[in-house]
PDB file of C-alpha atoms in Angstrom:
ATOM      1  CA  MET A 230    -111.660-218.433 192.674  1.00  0.00           C
ATOM      2  CA  ASN A 231    -107.961-218.184 192.004  1.00  0.00           C
ATOM      3  CA  ALA A 232    -104.919-218.339 194.288  1.00  0.00           C
ATOM      4  CA  ALA A 233    -104.799-214.571 194.769  1.00  0.00           C
ATOM      5  CA  HIS A 234    -108.449-214.577 195.855  1.00  0.00           C
ATOM      6  CA  TYR A 235    -107.787-217.282 198.459  1.00  0.00           C
ATOM      7  CA  HIS A 236    -104.871-215.277 199.802  1.00  0.00           C
ATOM      8  CA  LEU A 237    -107.048-212.190 200.116  1.00  0.00           C
ATOM      9  CA  ILE A 238    -109.491-214.234 202.168  1.00  0.00           C
ATOM     10  CA  PHE A 239    -106.950-215.931 204.452  1.00  0.00           C
ATOM     11  CA  ASN A 240    -104.564-213.034 205.063  1.00  0.00           C
ATOM     12  CA  HIS A 241    -107.065-211.044 207.119  1.00  0.00           C
ATOM     13  CA  PHE A 242    -107.814-213.751 209.679  1.00  0.00           C
ATOM     14  CA  PRO A 243    -104.463-213.715 211.533  1.00  0.00           C
ATOM     15  CA  ILE A 244    -104.546-209.935 211.794  1.00  0.00           C
ATOM     16  CA  PHE A 245    -108.105-209.817 213.114  1.00  0.00           C
ATOM     17  CA  PHE A 246    -107.690-212.747 215.515  1.00  0.00           C
ATOM     18  CA  HIS A 247    -104.538-211.198 216.966  1.00  0.00           C
ATOM     19  CA  LEU A 248    -106.140-207.752 217.212  1.00  0.00           C
ATOM     20  CA  ILE A 249    -109.276-209.076 218.907  1.00  0.00           C
ATOM     21  CA  GLY A 250    -107.151-211.287 221.167  1.00  0.00           C
ATOM     22  CA  PHE A 251    -105.090-208.245 222.148  1.00  0.00           C
ATOM     23  CA  LEU A 252    -108.203-206.245 223.060  1.00  0.00           C
ATOM     24  CA  VAL A 253    -109.774-209.172 224.912  1.00  0.00           C
ATOM     25  CA  LEU A 254    -106.557-209.774 226.861  1.00  0.00           C
ATOM     26  CA  ILE A 255    -106.443-206.125 227.903  1.00  0.00           C
ATOM     27  CA  GLY A 256    -110.013-206.590 229.143  1.00  0.00           C
ATOM     28  CA  GLY A 257    -109.047-209.770 230.968  1.00  0.00           C
ATOM     29  CA  ILE A 258    -106.090-208.109 232.640  1.00  0.00           C
ATOM     30  CA  SER A 259    -108.068-205.017 233.649  1.00  0.00           C
ATOM     31  CA  THR A 260    -110.912-207.096 235.118  1.00  0.00           C
ATOM     32  CA  ALA A 261    -108.635-209.842 236.499  1.00  0.00           C
ATOM     33  CA  SER A 262    -110.857-212.386 234.752  1.00  0.00           C
ATOM     34  CA  ALA A 263    -109.231-215.758 234.143  1.00  0.00           C
ATOM     35  CA  ILE A 264    -111.893-216.811 231.628  1.00  0.00           C
ATOM     36  CA  ILE A 265    -111.474-213.645 229.557  1.00  0.00           C
ATOM     37  CA  LYS A 266    -107.713-214.155 229.519  1.00  0.00           C
ATOM     38  CA  ARG A 267    -108.195-217.756 228.403  1.00  0.00           C
ATOM     39  CA  THR A 268    -110.453-216.570 225.611  1.00  0.00           C
ATOM     40  CA  ALA A 269    -107.743-214.151 224.473  1.00  0.00           C
ATOM     41  CA  TYR A 270    -105.124-216.893 224.491  1.00  0.00           C
ATOM     42  CA  CYS A 271    -107.361-219.084 222.338  1.00  0.00           C
ATOM     43  CA  LEU A 272    -107.830-216.195 219.903  1.00  0.00           C
ATOM     44  CA  PHE A 273    -104.054-215.788 219.642  1.00  0.00           C
ATOM     45  CA  ILE A 274    -103.632-219.514 218.991  1.00  0.00           C
ATOM     46  CA  ALA A 275    -106.334-219.401 216.287  1.00  0.00           C
ATOM     47  CA  GLY A 276    -104.614-216.372 214.738  1.00  0.00           C
ATOM     48  CA  THR A 277    -101.368-218.297 214.616  1.00  0.00           C
ATOM     49  CA  LEU A 278    -103.049-221.230 212.868  1.00  0.00           C
ATOM     50  CA  PHE A 279    -104.527-218.875 210.277  1.00  0.00           C
ATOM     51  CA  THR A 280    -101.052-217.423 209.753  1.00  0.00           C
ATOM     52  CA  PHE A 281    -100.014-220.766 208.259  1.00  0.00           C
ATOM     53  CA  ALA A 282    -102.961-220.662 205.829  1.00  0.00           C
ATOM     54  CA  ALA A 283    -102.172-217.067 204.854  1.00  0.00           C
ATOM     55  CA  ASN A 284     -98.532-217.959 204.255  1.00  0.00           C
ATOM     56  CA  ALA A 285     -99.344-221.022 202.148  1.00  0.00           C
ATOM     57  CA  SER A 286    -101.907-219.148 200.066  1.00  0.00           C
ATOM     58  CA  GLY A 287     -99.454-216.261 199.631  1.00  0.00           C
ATOM     59  CA  GLU A 288     -96.947-218.481 197.871  1.00  0.00           C
ATOM     60  CA  ARG A 289     -99.623-219.669 195.447  1.00  0.00           C
ATOM     61  CA  ALA A 290    -100.905-216.116 194.932  1.00  0.00           C
ATOM     62  CA  GLU A 291     -97.416-214.944 194.008  1.00  0.00           C
ATOM     63  CA  HIS A 292     -97.100-217.662 191.365  1.00  0.00           C
ATOM     64  CA  TRP A 293    -100.558-216.866 189.988  1.00  0.00           C
ATOM     65  CA  LEU A 294     -99.786-213.137 189.731  1.00  0.00           C
ATOM     66  CA  ASP A 295     -96.421-213.902 188.147  1.00  0.00           C
ATOM     67  CA  ASP A 296     -98.132-216.074 185.531  1.00  0.00           C
ATOM     68  CA  GLN A 297    -100.516-213.185 184.785  1.00  0.00           C
ATOM     69  CA  GLY A 298     -97.609-210.758 184.354  1.00  0.00           C
ATOM     70  CA  ARG A 299     -99.183-208.524 187.004  1.00  0.00           C
ATOM     71  CA  ILE A 300     -96.412-208.345 189.549  1.00  0.00           C
ATOM     72  CA  GLU A 301     -93.780-205.821 190.527  1.00  0.00           C
ATOM     73  CA  GLU A 302     -91.015-207.816 192.146  1.00  0.00           C
ATOM     74  CA  LYS A 303     -89.858-204.965 194.403  1.00  0.00           C
ATOM     75  CA  TYR A 304     -93.201-204.871 196.228  1.00  0.00           C
ATOM     76  CA  VAL A 305     -93.505-208.640 196.415  1.00  0.00           C
ATOM     77  CA  GLU A 306     -90.056-208.936 198.007  1.00  0.00           C
ATOM     78  CA  GLU A 307     -90.906-206.276 200.602  1.00  0.00           C
ATOM     79  CA  HIS A 308     -94.153-208.094 201.370  1.00  0.00           C
ATOM     80  CA  GLU A 309     -92.418-211.474 201.654  1.00  0.00           C
ATOM     81  CA  GLU A 310     -89.872-210.064 204.126  1.00  0.00           C
ATOM     82  CA  ALA A 311     -92.624-208.458 206.206  1.00  0.00           C
ATOM     83  CA  ALA A 312     -94.690-211.666 206.029  1.00  0.00           C
ATOM     84  CA  GLU A 313     -91.765-213.763 207.219  1.00  0.00           C
ATOM     85  CA  ALA A 314     -91.208-211.510 210.236  1.00  0.00           C
ATOM     86  CA  PHE A 315     -94.927-211.568 210.992  1.00  0.00           C
ATOM     87  CA  MET A 316     -95.134-215.341 210.629  1.00  0.00           C
ATOM     88  CA  LEU A 317     -92.264-215.952 213.035  1.00  0.00           C
ATOM     89  CA  SER A 318     -93.646-213.480 215.557  1.00  0.00           C
ATOM     90  CA  SER A 319     -97.140-214.964 215.192  1.00  0.00           C
ATOM     91  CA  ILE A 320     -95.786-218.443 215.893  1.00  0.00           C
ATOM     92  CA  GLY A 321     -94.059-217.027 218.967  1.00  0.00           C
ATOM     93  CA  LEU A 322     -97.321-215.438 220.082  1.00  0.00           C
ATOM     94  CA  GLY A 323     -99.196-218.700 219.607  1.00  0.00           C
ATOM     95  CA  LEU A 324     -96.628-220.600 221.661  1.00  0.00           C
ATOM     96  CA  LEU A 325     -96.577-217.918 224.369  1.00  0.00           C
ATOM     97  CA  ALA A 326    -100.388-217.945 224.453  1.00  0.00           C
ATOM     98  CA  ALA A 327    -100.415-221.740 224.805  1.00  0.00           C
ATOM     99  CA  VAL A 328     -98.054-221.554 227.784  1.00  0.00           C
ATOM    100  CA  ALA A 329    -100.060-218.686 229.296  1.00  0.00           C
ATOM    101  CA  LEU A 330    -103.296-220.635 228.781  1.00  0.00           C
ATOM    102  CA  TRP A 331    -101.805-223.618 230.580  1.00  0.00           C
ATOM    103  CA  ALA A 332    -100.446-221.439 233.418  1.00  0.00           C
ATOM    104  CA  ASN A 333    -103.782-219.676 233.777  1.00  0.00           C
ATOM    105  CA  TYR A 334    -105.729-222.935 233.802  1.00  0.00           C
ATOM    106  CA  LYS A 335    -103.349-224.499 236.348  1.00  0.00           C
ATOM    107  CA  ARG A 336    -103.356-221.279 238.401  1.00  0.00           C
ATOM    108  CA  ARG A 337     -99.588-221.035 238.412  1.00  0.00           C
ATOM    109  CA  SER A 338     -98.044-218.138 240.325  1.00  0.00           C
ATOM    110  CA  PHE A 339     -96.518-216.680 237.167  1.00  0.00           C
ATOM    111  CA  ALA A 340     -99.798-216.657 235.179  1.00  0.00           C
ATOM    112  CA  ASN A 341    -100.415-212.942 235.725  1.00  0.00           C
ATOM    113  CA  THR A 342     -96.875-212.077 234.688  1.00  0.00           C
ATOM    114  CA  LEU A 343     -97.340-214.161 231.544  1.00  0.00           C
ATOM    115  CA  SER A 344    -100.513-212.250 230.691  1.00  0.00           C
ATOM    116  CA  ILE A 345     -98.591-208.953 230.826  1.00  0.00           C
ATOM    117  CA  VAL A 346     -95.746-210.390 228.739  1.00  0.00           C
ATOM    118  CA  THR A 347     -98.266-211.773 226.240  1.00  0.00           C
ATOM    119  CA  VAL A 348    -100.118-208.479 225.781  1.00  0.00           C
ATOM    120  CA  LEU A 349     -96.818-206.614 225.285  1.00  0.00           C
ATOM    121  CA  TYR A 350     -95.609-209.209 222.778  1.00  0.00           C
ATOM    122  CA  ALA A 351     -98.980-209.085 221.004  1.00  0.00           C
ATOM    123  CA  ALA A 352     -98.507-205.326 220.524  1.00  0.00           C
ATOM    124  CA  ILE A 353     -95.263-206.056 218.658  1.00  0.00           C
ATOM    125  CA  VAL A 354     -96.992-208.716 216.565  1.00  0.00           C
ATOM    126  CA  LEU A 355     -99.745-206.225 215.669  1.00  0.00           C
ATOM    127  CA  PHE A 356     -97.128-203.711 214.525  1.00  0.00           C
ATOM    128  CA  LEU A 357     -95.658-206.376 212.255  1.00  0.00           C
ATOM    129  CA  ALA A 358     -99.175-207.294 211.079  1.00  0.00           C
ATOM    130  CA  GLN A 359     -99.712-203.698 210.003  1.00  0.00           C
ATOM    131  CA  ARG A 360     -96.447-203.774 208.056  1.00  0.00           C
ATOM    132  CA  VAL A 361     -97.290-207.001 206.254  1.00  0.00           C
ATOM    133  CA  GLY A 362    -100.835-205.871 205.511  1.00  0.00           C
ATOM    134  CA  ASN A 363     -99.732-202.545 204.099  1.00  0.00           C
ATOM    135  CA  SER A 364     -96.928-204.034 202.011  1.00  0.00           C
ATOM    136  CA  GLY A 365     -99.357-206.617 200.638  1.00  0.00           C
ATOM    137  CA  GLY A 366    -101.780-203.895 199.653  1.00  0.00           C
ATOM    138  CA  GLU A 367     -99.031-202.039 197.812  1.00  0.00           C
ATOM    139  CA  ILE A 368     -98.614-204.970 195.423  1.00  0.00           C
ATOM    140  CA  MET A 369    -101.947-204.405 193.692  1.00  0.00           C
ATOM    141  CA  HIS A 370    -102.866-200.921 194.906  1.00  0.00           C
ATOM    142  CA  PRO A 371    -100.282-198.375 193.735  1.00  0.00           C
ATOM    143  CA  GLU A 372    -102.406-195.554 195.153  1.00  0.00           C
ATOM    144  CA  ILE A 373    -101.299-196.481 198.701  1.00  0.00           C
ATOM    145  CA  ARG A 374     -97.603-196.473 197.815  1.00  0.00           C
ATOM    146  CA  GLU A 375     -95.371-193.711 199.089  1.00  0.00           C
ATOM    147  CA  ASN A 376     -94.653-191.084 196.405  1.00  0.00           C
ATOM    148  CA  TYR A 377     -97.582-192.260 194.251  1.00  0.00           C
ATOM    149  CA  THR A 378     -98.520-189.820 191.501  1.00  0.00           C
ATOM    150  CA  PRO A 379    -101.845-190.531 189.821  1.00  0.00           C
ATOM    151  CA  LYS A 380    -102.177-190.266 186.067  1.00  0.00           C
ATOM    152  CA  THR A 381    -104.289-187.329 185.003  1.00  0.00           C
ATOM    153  CA  ILE A 382    -107.509-188.226 183.259  1.00  0.00           C
ATOM    154  CA  ALA A 383    -109.515-185.720 181.261  1.00  0.00           C
ATOM    155  CA  PRO A 384    -112.707-184.979 183.195  1.00  0.00           C
ATOM    156  CA  THR A 385    -115.971-185.997 181.579  1.00  0.00           C
ATOM    157  CA  GLY A 386    -117.942-183.242 179.965  1.00  0.00           C
ATOM    158  CA  THR A 387    -114.938-181.486 178.363  1.00  0.00           C
ATOM    159  CA  SER A 388    -114.698-180.699 174.695  1.00  0.00           C
ATOM    160  CA  GLU A 389    -112.366-183.683 174.221  1.00  0.00           C
ATOM    161  CA  SER A 390    -115.070-186.076 175.345  1.00  0.00           C
ATOM    162  CA  HIS A 391    -117.583-184.644 172.821  1.00  0.00           C
ATOM    163  CA  GLU A 392    -115.388-184.816 169.686  1.00  0.00           C
ATOM    164  CA  ASN A 393    -117.270-187.724 168.114  1.00  0.00           C
ATOM    165  CA  GLU A 394    -120.762-186.428 168.863  1.00  0.00           C
ATOM    166  CA  GLU A 395    -122.904-184.988 166.060  1.00  0.00           C
ATOM    167  CA  HIS A 396    -123.904-181.346 166.418  1.00  0.00           C
TER     168      HIS A 396
END
């Protein structure tokens, strides 16, 4: 496996952990379940830890793609900017989740307020996750880029494809 492959593996974990944490926290809030909320907070913390792995592997993937001559700098820069915003917001979510986990465990009076703040902040983080995921996909998948025009390819079975056949 190369650096780009590792990045493709790691970059999905923060997004999925944060998404599942968001859904679990909504469930915890709607059922007023402390244990479900704690589970969500742990998922957010895990997502934040995977954000560091995704970021580190992204740097190596960029260098590997650059060495291969398979990189369009415009798309990489957009992805790096989106990734930086996501990383900072993910760190914030992890820290907020850690405080909320503590408050929930200690049954502090502000624990319920923190759960609402956390779910709202997680929604913002998920928006940024979508941006970073999409911009990352645009690096190697031009078909998802805005204003993409595919090259026309002669369909199989036309006279052009039978030029070299004997009749």
